[in-house]
Amino acid sequence: MNDENIKSTIQELAGIVNKYLDEVLQIKDPKRFYEAVRWLPMAGGKRLRPVIAMVVAKMFGADIEDIIPFALALELTHNFTLVHDDIIDEDEFRRGVPTVHTAFDIPTAIIAGDTLFAMAYRELSKLKVKGDILREILRDFSQMVIDLAEGEYEDVEFERRDDVTLDEYMEMIRKKTARIIQTACYGASLIGGQSTEIAEMMGEYGLNIGLAFQIQDDILGLIGDPKVTGKPVGSDIRKGKKTILVIHALNTLDSNRREELLTILKRPEKTEDDVKKAINLIISAGSVEYAKKRAREYSKRAVDILGRLPDNEYKDVLKFLANYVVERIK
Amino acid sequence: MNDENIKSTIQELAGIVNKYLDEVLQIKDPKRFYEAVRWLPMAGGKRLRPVIAMVVAKMFGADIEDIIPFALALELTHNFTLVHDDIIDEDEFRRGVPTVHTAFDIPTAIIAGDTLFAMAYRELSKLKVKGDILREILRDFSQMVIDLAEGEYEDVEFERRDDVTLDEYMEMIRKKTARIIQTACYGASLIGGQSTEIAEMMGEYGLNIGLAFQIQDDILGLIGDPKVTGKPVGSDIRKGKKTILVIHALNTLDSNRREELLTILKRPEKTEDDVKKAINLIISAGSVEYAKKRAREYSKRAVDILGRLPDNEYKDVLKFLANYVVERIK
């Protein structure tokens, strides 16, 4: 497939996800409650996780109907974690609209998130697979959510620490971001009738593009165009997040500059000047190039894994996605 | 079985739940996070939901090992909802210890609740039942959590309304409290190898004792002994909860006394005198007797359903539990 065909395939699959999400998230009584449940999932989003699962399943010859409940479960779970993370991070905007707890209130947002989570499992109960496969998907999916929770906890905890190592960071983003893409590829392979070995190999593909995706997210959070990303300039700096760029800069800068960066990161209220200064310190440490290099390494590993599979038009889409996650600007 | 045997059977089963919970909730890294996850489930509790499920499964001849993952899933889910409800209701104490968000912080409590929820589903993946049964348990369990969420939303929403009807109240407690006991009995019957018809009948038993349980909870919340219940005097009054007693009193009192009660309920900060006055108004309306009568009706319906089953020592335990839920003082 050429790039144009690939892009339209991805768009078509995202459209299918949107259509089914709209059905699952129909508003009923209590009305205001279901408006809150529907709010974030229907505000847009890349639908990256369900699309990857659909592409993997199609690559292995599954019918689109067979993968849809699993694809929806991934997107519902992703949205559930975002609704709760936004409360935790006190974020006011996402996807260009107020976050659920901002548009409604914190109690409603907590319960709306829980409901999206339960809806994800209700979708899994619709999977038409054999008992053992359903059990394994259920096990992996649940362990994934536990990992997501651990990762989110560590992400917040790292804000308060100065000594986060690169290894700790990689383990945190593995759990917080890469794990759900790993599950998307693993579960989709099982639904596509593949052996555990092939499913685990595909999981490795997902894990690697997940790591690349998060590192690129860190880069965009620092030097991305706010008009394109939808996030304010240096939003990670404002929160004092220990991104790969911050950790690399703290490991690389001389002690004076290191102290300067730490002082800014710890300041509860940061001025625009603080943020600019921090960004410049991080850039001067070569941390953007370092992060970019790491992201491309993980992307390449993902592509290498695909090399073990026979050629197929959906494999081209997966190759495209491995590149997209590191080259994207939003 | 006589009452002493029944009580020791219940205690024994609760002990098994505690032992397995302790294993599932072992502390690992990140340590403080798993301490928060473990906090509420290990602070005690009646283990009513898992015990009922175990008794139903045993009644139908299942091995105890077959029902344990399901029993744990119920208790983990119950605790997940309590952790989130305590944040929403701003409750500071439960089971005699500070609530999770009080002992830790709100972000940690949100994520700890999510983790308990995911752990519940991880337990379900351990069920050794056929694919179709697993799928049905997964479907019912997920729908139950959605109902729990709706019920919790309505419970909070009703605080702001003066015109909540008894029908609305019954529907709210069906979802918030009775539904999980219904699922406990329904799922346990399926695991015990019963047909959908029998499982639904047992679900009706669970639903009825759940309704009776919540009405008794409302009574204890108004006139229970704080030293026994562990809840402050008139805690529901302080929150302005629309319990069955409050709704009955509002429907029964003359308009002056009705206004007096409403004025107190709406006051954001209530004095001890306010609370006493509200309690006396509700008692004077005959609302305690009314609620007690309703609770006993539901308890009797549950017992009547058991009449359709052959005699069995575990049936005696279920009969005992139907009485216990309305006669308990804590």
PDB file of N, CA and C in Angstrom, chain A residues 28-30 32-34 80 84 87-88 105 107-108 110-111 114-115 117-119 121-122 124-131 134-135 138-139 142-143 145-146 149-150 152-154 156-157 160 175, chain B residues 28-30 32-34 80 84 87-88 105-108 110-111 114-115 117-119 121-122 124-131 134-135 138-139 142-143 145-146 149-150 152-154 156-157 160 175:
ATOM      1  N   LYS A  28     -28.815   8.254  28.055  1.00  0.00           N
ATOM      2  CA  LYS A  28     -30.091   7.830  28.645  1.00  0.00           C
ATOM      3  C   LYS A  28     -30.136   8.358  30.071  1.00  0.00           C
ATOM      4  N   ASP A  29     -31.126   7.965  30.866  1.00  0.00           N
ATOM      5  CA  ASP A  29     -31.219   8.468  32.241  1.00  0.00           C
ATOM      6  C   ASP A  29     -30.233   7.769  33.154  1.00  0.00           C
ATOM      7  N   PRO A  30     -29.652   8.441  34.124  1.00  0.00           N
ATOM      8  CA  PRO A  30     -29.704   9.880  34.385  1.00  0.00           C
ATOM      9  C   PRO A  30     -28.899  10.669  33.327  1.00  0.00           C
ATOM     10  N   ARG A  32     -27.685  13.809  32.708  1.00  0.00           N
ATOM     11  CA  ARG A  32     -26.454  14.561  32.942  1.00  0.00           C
ATOM     12  C   ARG A  32     -25.274  13.608  33.181  1.00  0.00           C
ATOM     13  N   PHE A  33     -25.559  12.487  33.812  1.00  0.00           N
ATOM     14  CA  PHE A  33     -24.514  11.508  34.082  1.00  0.00           C
ATOM     15  C   PHE A  33     -23.972  10.920  32.775  1.00  0.00           C
ATOM     16  N   TYR A  34     -24.878  10.514  31.878  1.00  0.00           N
ATOM     17  CA  TYR A  34     -24.413   9.926  30.623  1.00  0.00           C
ATOM     18  C   TYR A  34     -23.786  10.968  29.698  1.00  0.00           C
ATOM     19  N   PHE A  80     -11.166   6.224  30.068  1.00  0.00           N
ATOM     20  CA  PHE A  80     -11.355   6.148  31.525  1.00  0.00           C
ATOM     21  C   PHE A  80     -10.096   6.649  32.243  1.00  0.00           C
ATOM     22  N   HIS A  84      -9.702  10.160  34.752  1.00  0.00           N
ATOM     23  CA  HIS A  84      -9.157  10.156  36.110  1.00  0.00           C
ATOM     24  C   HIS A  84      -7.818  10.903  36.188  1.00  0.00           C
ATOM     25  N   ILE A  87      -8.257  14.635  36.498  1.00  0.00           N
ATOM     26  CA  ILE A  87      -8.581  15.069  37.873  1.00  0.00           C
ATOM     27  C   ILE A  87      -7.280  15.162  38.674  1.00  0.00           C
ATOM     28  N   ILE A  88      -6.479  14.110  38.566  1.00  0.00           N
ATOM     29  CA  ILE A  88      -5.243  14.010  39.356  1.00  0.00           C
ATOM     30  C   ILE A  88      -4.266  15.125  38.991  1.00  0.00           C
ATOM     31  N   ASP A 105     -18.215  18.081  37.452  1.00  0.00           N
ATOM     32  CA  ASP A 105     -17.558  18.282  38.744  1.00  0.00           C
ATOM     33  C   ASP A 105     -16.743  17.033  39.060  1.00  0.00           C
ATOM     34  N   PRO A 107     -16.835  14.711  41.592  1.00  0.00           N
ATOM     35  CA  PRO A 107     -17.568  13.459  41.848  1.00  0.00           C
ATOM     36  C   PRO A 107     -18.114  12.821  40.570  1.00  0.00           C
ATOM     37  N   THR A 108     -18.734  13.651  39.718  1.00  0.00           N
ATOM     38  CA  THR A 108     -19.285  13.119  38.468  1.00  0.00           C
ATOM     39  C   THR A 108     -18.179  12.533  37.591  1.00  0.00           C
ATOM     40  N   ILE A 110     -15.296  11.247  38.553  1.00  0.00           N
ATOM     41  CA  ILE A 110     -14.811   9.973  39.113  1.00  0.00           C
ATOM     42  C   ILE A 110     -15.755   8.842  38.683  1.00  0.00           C
ATOM     43  N   ILE A 111     -17.056   9.054  38.855  1.00  0.00           N
ATOM     44  CA  ILE A 111     -18.026   7.983  38.541  1.00  0.00           C
ATOM     45  C   ILE A 111     -18.111   7.760  37.027  1.00  0.00           C
ATOM     46  N   ASP A 114     -15.239   5.550  36.099  1.00  0.00           N
ATOM     47  CA  ASP A 114     -15.522   4.159  36.508  1.00  0.00           C
ATOM     48  C   ASP A 114     -16.469   3.481  35.518  1.00  0.00           C
ATOM     49  N   THR A 115     -17.441   4.249  35.033  1.00  0.00           N
ATOM     50  CA  THR A 115     -18.432   3.690  34.114  1.00  0.00           C
ATOM     51  C   THR A 115     -17.790   3.328  32.776  1.00  0.00           C
ATOM     52  N   PHE A 117     -14.806   2.427  32.356  1.00  0.00           N
ATOM     53  CA  PHE A 117     -14.009   1.233  32.664  1.00  0.00           C
ATOM     54  C   PHE A 117     -14.920  -0.006  32.625  1.00  0.00           C
ATOM     55  N   ALA A 118     -16.071   0.061  33.294  1.00  0.00           N
ATOM     56  CA  ALA A 118     -16.987  -1.075  33.310  1.00  0.00           C
ATOM     57  C   ALA A 118     -17.517  -1.364  31.906  1.00  0.00           C
ATOM     58  N   MET A 119     -17.759  -0.303  31.127  1.00  0.00           N
ATOM     59  CA  MET A 119     -18.226  -0.485  29.747  1.00  0.00           C
ATOM     60  C   MET A 119     -17.186  -1.220  28.907  1.00  0.00           C
ATOM     61  N   TYR A 121     -15.190  -3.583  29.909  1.00  0.00           N
ATOM     62  CA  TYR A 121     -15.316  -5.019  30.181  1.00  0.00           C
ATOM     63  C   TYR A 121     -16.614  -5.585  29.616  1.00  0.00           C
ATOM     64  N   ARG A 122     -17.669  -4.761  29.598  1.00  0.00           N
ATOM     65  CA  ARG A 122     -18.913  -5.238  28.986  1.00  0.00           C
ATOM     66  C   ARG A 122     -18.665  -5.552  27.514  1.00  0.00           C
ATOM     67  N   LEU A 124     -15.778  -6.571  26.266  1.00  0.00           N
ATOM     68  CA  LEU A 124     -15.013  -7.828  26.205  1.00  0.00           C
ATOM     69  C   LEU A 124     -15.941  -9.044  26.299  1.00  0.00           C
ATOM     70  N   SER A 125     -17.048  -8.898  27.036  1.00  0.00           N
ATOM     71  CA  SER A 125     -17.969 -10.040  27.166  1.00  0.00           C
ATOM     72  C   SER A 125     -18.666 -10.355  25.846  1.00  0.00           C
ATOM     73  N   LYS A 126     -18.562  -9.443  24.871  1.00  0.00           N
ATOM     74  CA  LYS A 126     -19.188  -9.691  23.560  1.00  0.00           C
ATOM     75  C   LYS A 126     -18.261 -10.419  22.585  1.00  0.00           C
ATOM     76  N   LEU A 127     -16.999 -10.625  22.995  1.00  0.00           N
ATOM     77  CA  LEU A 127     -16.036 -11.270  22.093  1.00  0.00           C
ATOM     78  C   LEU A 127     -16.474 -12.698  21.782  1.00  0.00           C
ATOM     79  N   LYS A 128     -16.486 -13.021  20.497  1.00  0.00           N
ATOM     80  CA  LYS A 128     -16.880 -14.378  20.101  1.00  0.00           C
ATOM     81  C   LYS A 128     -15.644 -15.248  19.931  1.00  0.00           C
ATOM     82  N   VAL A 129     -14.946 -15.490  21.025  1.00  0.00           N
ATOM     83  CA  VAL A 129     -13.758 -16.349  20.988  1.00  0.00           C
ATOM     84  C   VAL A 129     -13.977 -17.514  21.941  1.00  0.00           C
ATOM     85  N   LYS A 130     -13.126 -18.526  21.845  1.00  0.00           N
ATOM     86  CA  LYS A 130     -13.241 -19.679  22.736  1.00  0.00           C
ATOM     87  C   LYS A 130     -12.942 -19.276  24.177  1.00  0.00           C
ATOM     88  N   GLY A 131     -13.431 -20.065  25.118  1.00  0.00           N
ATOM     89  CA  GLY A 131     -13.290 -19.786  26.545  1.00  0.00           C
ATOM     90  C   GLY A 131     -11.860 -19.489  26.977  1.00  0.00           C
ATOM     91  N   LEU A 134     -10.778 -16.084  25.737  1.00  0.00           N
ATOM     92  CA  LEU A 134     -11.455 -15.028  26.496  1.00  0.00           C
ATOM     93  C   LEU A 134     -10.791 -14.849  27.860  1.00  0.00           C
ATOM     94  N   ARG A 135     -10.500 -15.967  28.518  1.00  0.00           N
ATOM     95  CA  ARG A 135      -9.846 -15.948  29.831  1.00  0.00           C
ATOM     96  C   ARG A 135      -8.486 -15.249  29.740  1.00  0.00           C
ATOM     97  N   LEU A 138      -8.899 -11.545  29.117  1.00  0.00           N
ATOM     98  CA  LEU A 138      -9.378 -10.929  30.360  1.00  0.00           C
ATOM     99  C   LEU A 138      -8.227 -10.772  31.356  1.00  0.00           C
ATOM    100  N   ARG A 139      -7.392 -11.787  31.458  1.00  0.00           N
ATOM    101  CA  ARG A 139      -6.247 -11.733  32.375  1.00  0.00           C
ATOM    102  C   ARG A 139      -5.279 -10.631  31.958  1.00  0.00           C
ATOM    103  N   SER A 142      -6.720  -7.052  32.374  1.00  0.00           N
ATOM    104  CA  SER A 142      -6.806  -6.604  33.766  1.00  0.00           C
ATOM    105  C   SER A 142      -5.423  -6.271  34.312  1.00  0.00           C
ATOM    106  N   GLN A 143      -4.435  -7.110  33.966  1.00  0.00           N
ATOM    107  CA  GLN A 143      -3.070  -6.824  34.411  1.00  0.00           C
ATOM    108  C   GLN A 143      -2.595  -5.512  33.792  1.00  0.00           C
ATOM    109  N   VAL A 145      -4.446  -2.889  33.113  1.00  0.00           N
ATOM    110  CA  VAL A 145      -5.024  -1.747  33.841  1.00  0.00           C
ATOM    111  C   VAL A 145      -4.284  -1.544  35.163  1.00  0.00           C
ATOM    112  N   ILE A 146      -3.903  -2.642  35.815  1.00  0.00           N
ATOM    113  CA  ILE A 146      -3.127  -2.513  37.059  1.00  0.00           C
ATOM    114  C   ILE A 146      -1.793  -1.822  36.746  1.00  0.00           C
ATOM    115  N   ALA A 149      -2.273   1.854  36.212  1.00  0.00           N
ATOM    116  CA  ALA A 149      -2.459   2.544  37.494  1.00  0.00           C
ATOM    117  C   ALA A 149      -1.112   2.760  38.180  1.00  0.00           C
ATOM    118  N   GLU A 150      -0.277   1.717  38.207  1.00  0.00           N
ATOM    119  CA  GLU A 150       1.071   1.860  38.788  1.00  0.00           C
ATOM    120  C   GLU A 150       1.852   2.959  38.072  1.00  0.00           C
ATOM    121  N   GLU A 152       0.737   5.517  36.336  1.00  0.00           N
ATOM    122  CA  GLU A 152       0.184   6.843  36.633  1.00  0.00           C
ATOM    123  C   GLU A 152       0.613   7.293  38.029  1.00  0.00           C
ATOM    124  N   TYR A 153       0.593   6.358  38.980  1.00  0.00           N
ATOM    125  CA  TYR A 153       1.033   6.702  40.340  1.00  0.00           C
ATOM    126  C   TYR A 153       2.486   7.178  40.319  1.00  0.00           C
ATOM    127  N   GLU A 154       3.348   6.429  39.599  1.00  0.00           N
ATOM    128  CA  GLU A 154       4.772   6.783  39.555  1.00  0.00           C
ATOM    129  C   GLU A 154       4.987   8.115  38.851  1.00  0.00           C
ATOM    130  N   VAL A 156       3.126  10.702  38.847  1.00  0.00           N
ATOM    131  CA  VAL A 156       2.837  11.774  39.809  1.00  0.00           C
ATOM    132  C   VAL A 156       3.914  11.821  40.894  1.00  0.00           C
ATOM    133  N   GLU A 157       4.314  10.633  41.371  1.00  0.00           N
ATOM    134  CA  GLU A 157       5.315  10.562  42.440  1.00  0.00           C
ATOM    135  C   GLU A 157       6.657  11.152  41.966  1.00  0.00           C
ATOM    136  N   ARG A 160       7.753  14.810  42.478  1.00  0.00           N
ATOM    137  CA  ARG A 160       8.293  15.262  43.769  1.00  0.00           C
ATOM    138  C   ARG A 160       9.737  14.841  43.983  1.00  0.00           C
ATOM    139  N   LYS A 175       4.689   1.170  31.624  1.00  0.00           N
ATOM    140  CA  LYS A 175       3.408   0.862  32.260  1.00  0.00           C
ATOM    141  C   LYS A 175       2.329   1.868  31.870  1.00  0.00           C
TER     142      LYS A 175
ATOM    143  N   LYS B  28       3.854  -4.609  47.286  1.00  0.00           N
ATOM    144  CA  LYS B  28       5.077  -4.645  46.474  1.00  0.00           C
ATOM    145  C   LYS B  28       5.338  -3.233  45.979  1.00  0.00           C
ATOM    146  N   ASP B  29       6.310  -3.050  45.105  1.00  0.00           N
ATOM    147  CA  ASP B  29       6.613  -1.694  44.621  1.00  0.00           C
ATOM    148  C   ASP B  29       5.594  -1.242  43.592  1.00  0.00           C
ATOM    149  N   PRO B  30       5.208   0.022  43.537  1.00  0.00           N
ATOM    150  CA  PRO B  30       5.562   1.089  44.496  1.00  0.00           C
ATOM    151  C   PRO B  30       4.828   0.903  45.833  1.00  0.00           C
ATOM    152  N   ARG B  32       4.156   2.570  48.735  1.00  0.00           N
ATOM    153  CA  ARG B  32       3.101   3.433  49.285  1.00  0.00           C
ATOM    154  C   ARG B  32       1.798   3.248  48.496  1.00  0.00           C
ATOM    155  N   PHE B  33       1.923   3.002  47.209  1.00  0.00           N
ATOM    156  CA  PHE B  33       0.745   2.796  46.376  1.00  0.00           C
ATOM    157  C   PHE B  33      -0.005   1.527  46.795  1.00  0.00           C
ATOM    158  N   TYR B  34       0.737   0.422  46.973  1.00  0.00           N
ATOM    159  CA  TYR B  34       0.065  -0.821  47.347  1.00  0.00           C
ATOM    160  C   TYR B  34      -0.445  -0.787  48.786  1.00  0.00           C
ATOM    161  N   PHE B  80     -13.629  -1.103  45.974  1.00  0.00           N
ATOM    162  CA  PHE B  80     -13.331  -0.068  44.974  1.00  0.00           C
ATOM    163  C   PHE B  80     -14.410   1.016  45.028  1.00  0.00           C
ATOM    164  N   HIS B  84     -13.950   5.162  46.183  1.00  0.00           N
ATOM    165  CA  HIS B  84     -14.369   6.312  45.371  1.00  0.00           C
ATOM    166  C   HIS B  84     -15.537   7.059  46.022  1.00  0.00           C
ATOM    167  N   ILE B  87     -14.415   9.500  48.658  1.00  0.00           N
ATOM    168  CA  ILE B  87     -13.895  10.764  48.101  1.00  0.00           C
ATOM    169  C   ILE B  87     -15.082  11.672  47.781  1.00  0.00           C
ATOM    170  N   ILE B  88     -16.069  11.099  47.099  1.00  0.00           N
ATOM    171  CA  ILE B  88     -17.233  11.867  46.635  1.00  0.00           C
ATOM    172  C   ILE B  88     -18.022  12.435  47.817  1.00  0.00           C
ATOM    173  N   ASP B 105      -3.973  10.550  49.881  1.00  0.00           N
ATOM    174  CA  ASP B 105      -4.455  11.789  49.267  1.00  0.00           C
ATOM    175  C   ASP B 105      -5.432  11.411  48.161  1.00  0.00           C
ATOM    176  N   ILE B 106      -6.142  12.387  47.623  1.00  0.00           N
ATOM    177  CA  ILE B 106      -7.192  12.087  46.649  1.00  0.00           C
ATOM    178  C   ILE B 106      -6.634  11.406  45.393  1.00  0.00           C
ATOM    179  N   PRO B 107      -5.554  11.929  44.770  1.00  0.00           N
ATOM    180  CA  PRO B 107      -5.034  11.233  43.586  1.00  0.00           C
ATOM    181  C   PRO B 107      -4.718   9.760  43.853  1.00  0.00           C
ATOM    182  N   THR B 108      -4.048   9.505  44.974  1.00  0.00           N
ATOM    183  CA  THR B 108      -3.700   8.115  45.295  1.00  0.00           C
ATOM    184  C   THR B 108      -4.967   7.277  45.494  1.00  0.00           C
ATOM    185  N   ILE B 110      -7.954   7.743  44.152  1.00  0.00           N
ATOM    186  CA  ILE B 110      -8.606   7.486  42.855  1.00  0.00           C
ATOM    187  C   ILE B 110      -7.926   6.297  42.176  1.00  0.00           C
ATOM    188  N   ILE B 111      -6.588   6.332  42.111  1.00  0.00           N
ATOM    189  CA  ILE B 111      -5.863   5.264  41.406  1.00  0.00           C
ATOM    190  C   ILE B 111      -5.948   3.946  42.173  1.00  0.00           C
ATOM    191  N   ASP B 114      -9.248   2.385  41.300  1.00  0.00           N
ATOM    192  CA  ASP B 114      -9.177   1.805  39.951  1.00  0.00           C
ATOM    193  C   ASP B 114      -8.452   0.464  39.971  1.00  0.00           C
ATOM    194  N   THR B 115      -7.403   0.375  40.770  1.00  0.00           N
ATOM    195  CA  THR B 115      -6.608  -0.849  40.845  1.00  0.00           C
ATOM    196  C   THR B 115      -7.420  -1.988  41.461  1.00  0.00           C
ATOM    197  N   PHE B 117     -10.551  -2.319  41.294  1.00  0.00           N
ATOM    198  CA  PHE B 117     -11.514  -2.674  40.245  1.00  0.00           C
ATOM    199  C   PHE B 117     -10.850  -3.617  39.225  1.00  0.00           C
ATOM    200  N   ALA B 118      -9.665  -3.270  38.760  1.00  0.00           N
ATOM    201  CA  ALA B 118      -8.960  -4.121  37.789  1.00  0.00           C
ATOM    202  C   ALA B 118      -8.617  -5.473  38.406  1.00  0.00           C
ATOM    203  N   MET B 119      -8.263  -5.465  39.695  1.00  0.00           N
ATOM    204  CA  MET B 119      -7.949  -6.724  40.383  1.00  0.00           C
ATOM    205  C   MET B 119      -9.176  -7.642  40.438  1.00  0.00           C
ATOM    206  N   TYR B 121     -11.469  -7.952  38.159  1.00  0.00           N
ATOM    207  CA  TYR B 121     -11.570  -8.638  36.864  1.00  0.00           C
ATOM    208  C   TYR B 121     -10.443  -9.648  36.667  1.00  0.00           C
ATOM    209  N   ARG B 122      -9.272  -9.337  37.233  1.00  0.00           N
ATOM    210  CA  ARG B 122      -8.195 -10.324  37.144  1.00  0.00           C
ATOM    211  C   ARG B 122      -8.619 -11.610  37.849  1.00  0.00           C
ATOM    212  N   LEU B 124     -11.740 -12.682  38.093  1.00  0.00           N
ATOM    213  CA  LEU B 124     -12.719 -13.356  37.221  1.00  0.00           C
ATOM    214  C   LEU B 124     -12.027 -14.195  36.143  1.00  0.00           C
ATOM    215  N   SER B 125     -10.855 -13.733  35.704  1.00  0.00           N
ATOM    216  CA  SER B 125     -10.146 -14.488  34.656  1.00  0.00           C
ATOM    217  C   SER B 125      -9.633 -15.828  35.183  1.00  0.00           C
ATOM    218  N   LYS B 126      -9.660 -16.012  36.510  1.00  0.00           N
ATOM    219  CA  LYS B 126      -9.190 -17.283  37.090  1.00  0.00           C
ATOM    220  C   LYS B 126     -10.311 -18.312  37.229  1.00  0.00           C
ATOM    221  N   LEU B 127     -11.548 -17.907  36.911  1.00  0.00           N
ATOM    222  CA  LEU B 127     -12.686 -18.829  37.052  1.00  0.00           C
ATOM    223  C   LEU B 127     -12.541 -20.016  36.108  1.00  0.00           C
ATOM    224  N   LYS B 128     -12.706 -21.200  36.677  1.00  0.00           N
ATOM    225  CA  LYS B 128     -12.592 -22.413  35.850  1.00  0.00           C
ATOM    226  C   LYS B 128     -13.976 -22.849  35.391  1.00  0.00           C
ATOM    227  N   VAL B 129     -14.606 -22.021  34.570  1.00  0.00           N
ATOM    228  CA  VAL B 129     -15.928 -22.373  34.034  1.00  0.00           C
ATOM    229  C   VAL B 129     -15.848 -22.384  32.510  1.00  0.00           C
ATOM    230  N   LYS B 130     -16.869 -22.915  31.855  1.00  0.00           N
ATOM    231  CA  LYS B 130     -16.889 -22.946  30.391  1.00  0.00           C
ATOM    232  C   LYS B 130     -16.977 -21.532  29.830  1.00  0.00           C
ATOM    233  N   GLY B 131     -16.576 -21.393  28.574  1.00  0.00           N
ATOM    234  CA  GLY B 131     -16.544 -20.083  27.916  1.00  0.00           C
ATOM    235  C   GLY B 131     -17.853 -19.320  28.003  1.00  0.00           C
ATOM    236  N   LEU B 134     -18.407 -18.015  31.495  1.00  0.00           N
ATOM    237  CA  LEU B 134     -17.486 -16.900  31.771  1.00  0.00           C
ATOM    238  C   LEU B 134     -17.989 -15.621  31.113  1.00  0.00           C
ATOM    239  N   ARG B 135     -18.419 -15.740  29.859  1.00  0.00           N
ATOM    240  CA  ARG B 135     -18.925 -14.594  29.101  1.00  0.00           C
ATOM    241  C   ARG B 135     -20.146 -13.990  29.809  1.00  0.00           C
ATOM    242  N   LEU B 138     -19.131 -12.295  33.038  1.00  0.00           N
ATOM    243  CA  LEU B 138     -18.452 -11.043  32.696  1.00  0.00           C
ATOM    244  C   LEU B 138     -19.463  -9.973  32.292  1.00  0.00           C
ATOM    245  N   ARG B 139     -20.466 -10.367  31.503  1.00  0.00           N
ATOM    246  CA  ARG B 139     -21.486  -9.414  31.072  1.00  0.00           C
ATOM    247  C   ARG B 139     -22.278  -8.892  32.272  1.00  0.00           C
ATOM    248  N   SER B 142     -20.183  -6.646  34.650  1.00  0.00           N
ATOM    249  CA  SER B 142     -19.899  -5.310  34.107  1.00  0.00           C
ATOM    250  C   SER B 142     -21.147  -4.439  34.147  1.00  0.00           C
ATOM    251  N   GLN B 143     -22.294  -5.038  33.802  1.00  0.00           N
ATOM    252  CA  GLN B 143     -23.541  -4.275  33.868  1.00  0.00           C
ATOM    253  C   GLN B 143     -23.829  -3.869  35.312  1.00  0.00           C
ATOM    254  N   VAL B 145     -21.591  -3.132  37.600  1.00  0.00           N
ATOM    255  CA  VAL B 145     -20.756  -1.975  37.976  1.00  0.00           C
ATOM    256  C   VAL B 145     -21.328  -0.698  37.361  1.00  0.00           C
ATOM    257  N   ILE B 146     -21.851  -0.789  36.137  1.00  0.00           N
ATOM    258  CA  ILE B 146     -22.484   0.387  35.524  1.00  0.00           C
ATOM    259  C   ILE B 146     -23.695   0.804  36.360  1.00  0.00           C
ATOM    260  N   ALA B 149     -22.608   2.544  39.491  1.00  0.00           N
ATOM    261  CA  ALA B 149     -22.189   3.919  39.202  1.00  0.00           C
ATOM    262  C   ALA B 149     -23.409   4.828  39.054  1.00  0.00           C
ATOM    263  N   GLU B 150     -24.409   4.371  38.306  1.00  0.00           N
ATOM    264  CA  GLU B 150     -25.658   5.146  38.167  1.00  0.00           C
ATOM    265  C   GLU B 150     -26.286   5.398  39.531  1.00  0.00           C
ATOM    266  N   GLU B 152     -24.882   5.411  42.512  1.00  0.00           N
ATOM    267  CA  GLU B 152     -24.082   6.345  43.303  1.00  0.00           C
ATOM    268  C   GLU B 152     -24.293   7.781  42.811  1.00  0.00           C
ATOM    269  N   TYR B 153     -24.348   7.942  41.489  1.00  0.00           N
ATOM    270  CA  TYR B 153     -24.606   9.282  40.937  1.00  0.00           C
ATOM    271  C   TYR B 153     -25.943   9.809  41.443  1.00  0.00           C
ATOM    272  N   GLU B 154     -26.989   8.973  41.390  1.00  0.00           N
ATOM    273  CA  GLU B 154     -28.322   9.406  41.815  1.00  0.00           C
ATOM    274  C   GLU B 154     -28.360   9.705  43.311  1.00  0.00           C
ATOM    275  N   VAL B 156     -26.061  10.939  45.143  1.00  0.00           N
ATOM    276  CA  VAL B 156     -25.502  12.287  45.339  1.00  0.00           C
ATOM    277  C   VAL B 156     -26.456  13.349  44.781  1.00  0.00           C
ATOM    278  N   GLU B 157     -27.021  13.067  43.611  1.00  0.00           N
ATOM    279  CA  GLU B 157     -27.931  14.027  42.973  1.00  0.00           C
ATOM    280  C   GLU B 157     -29.175  14.259  43.834  1.00  0.00           C
ATOM    281  N   ARG B 160     -29.514  17.080  46.451  1.00  0.00           N
ATOM    282  CA  ARG B 160     -29.849  18.443  46.032  1.00  0.00           C
ATOM    283  C   ARG B 160     -31.331  18.615  45.695  1.00  0.00           C
ATOM    284  N   LYS B 175     -29.936  -0.152  42.468  1.00  0.00           N
ATOM    285  CA  LYS B 175     -28.687  -0.082  41.722  1.00  0.00           C
ATOM    286  C   LYS B 175     -27.472   0.033  42.643  1.00  0.00           C
TER     287      LYS B 175
END
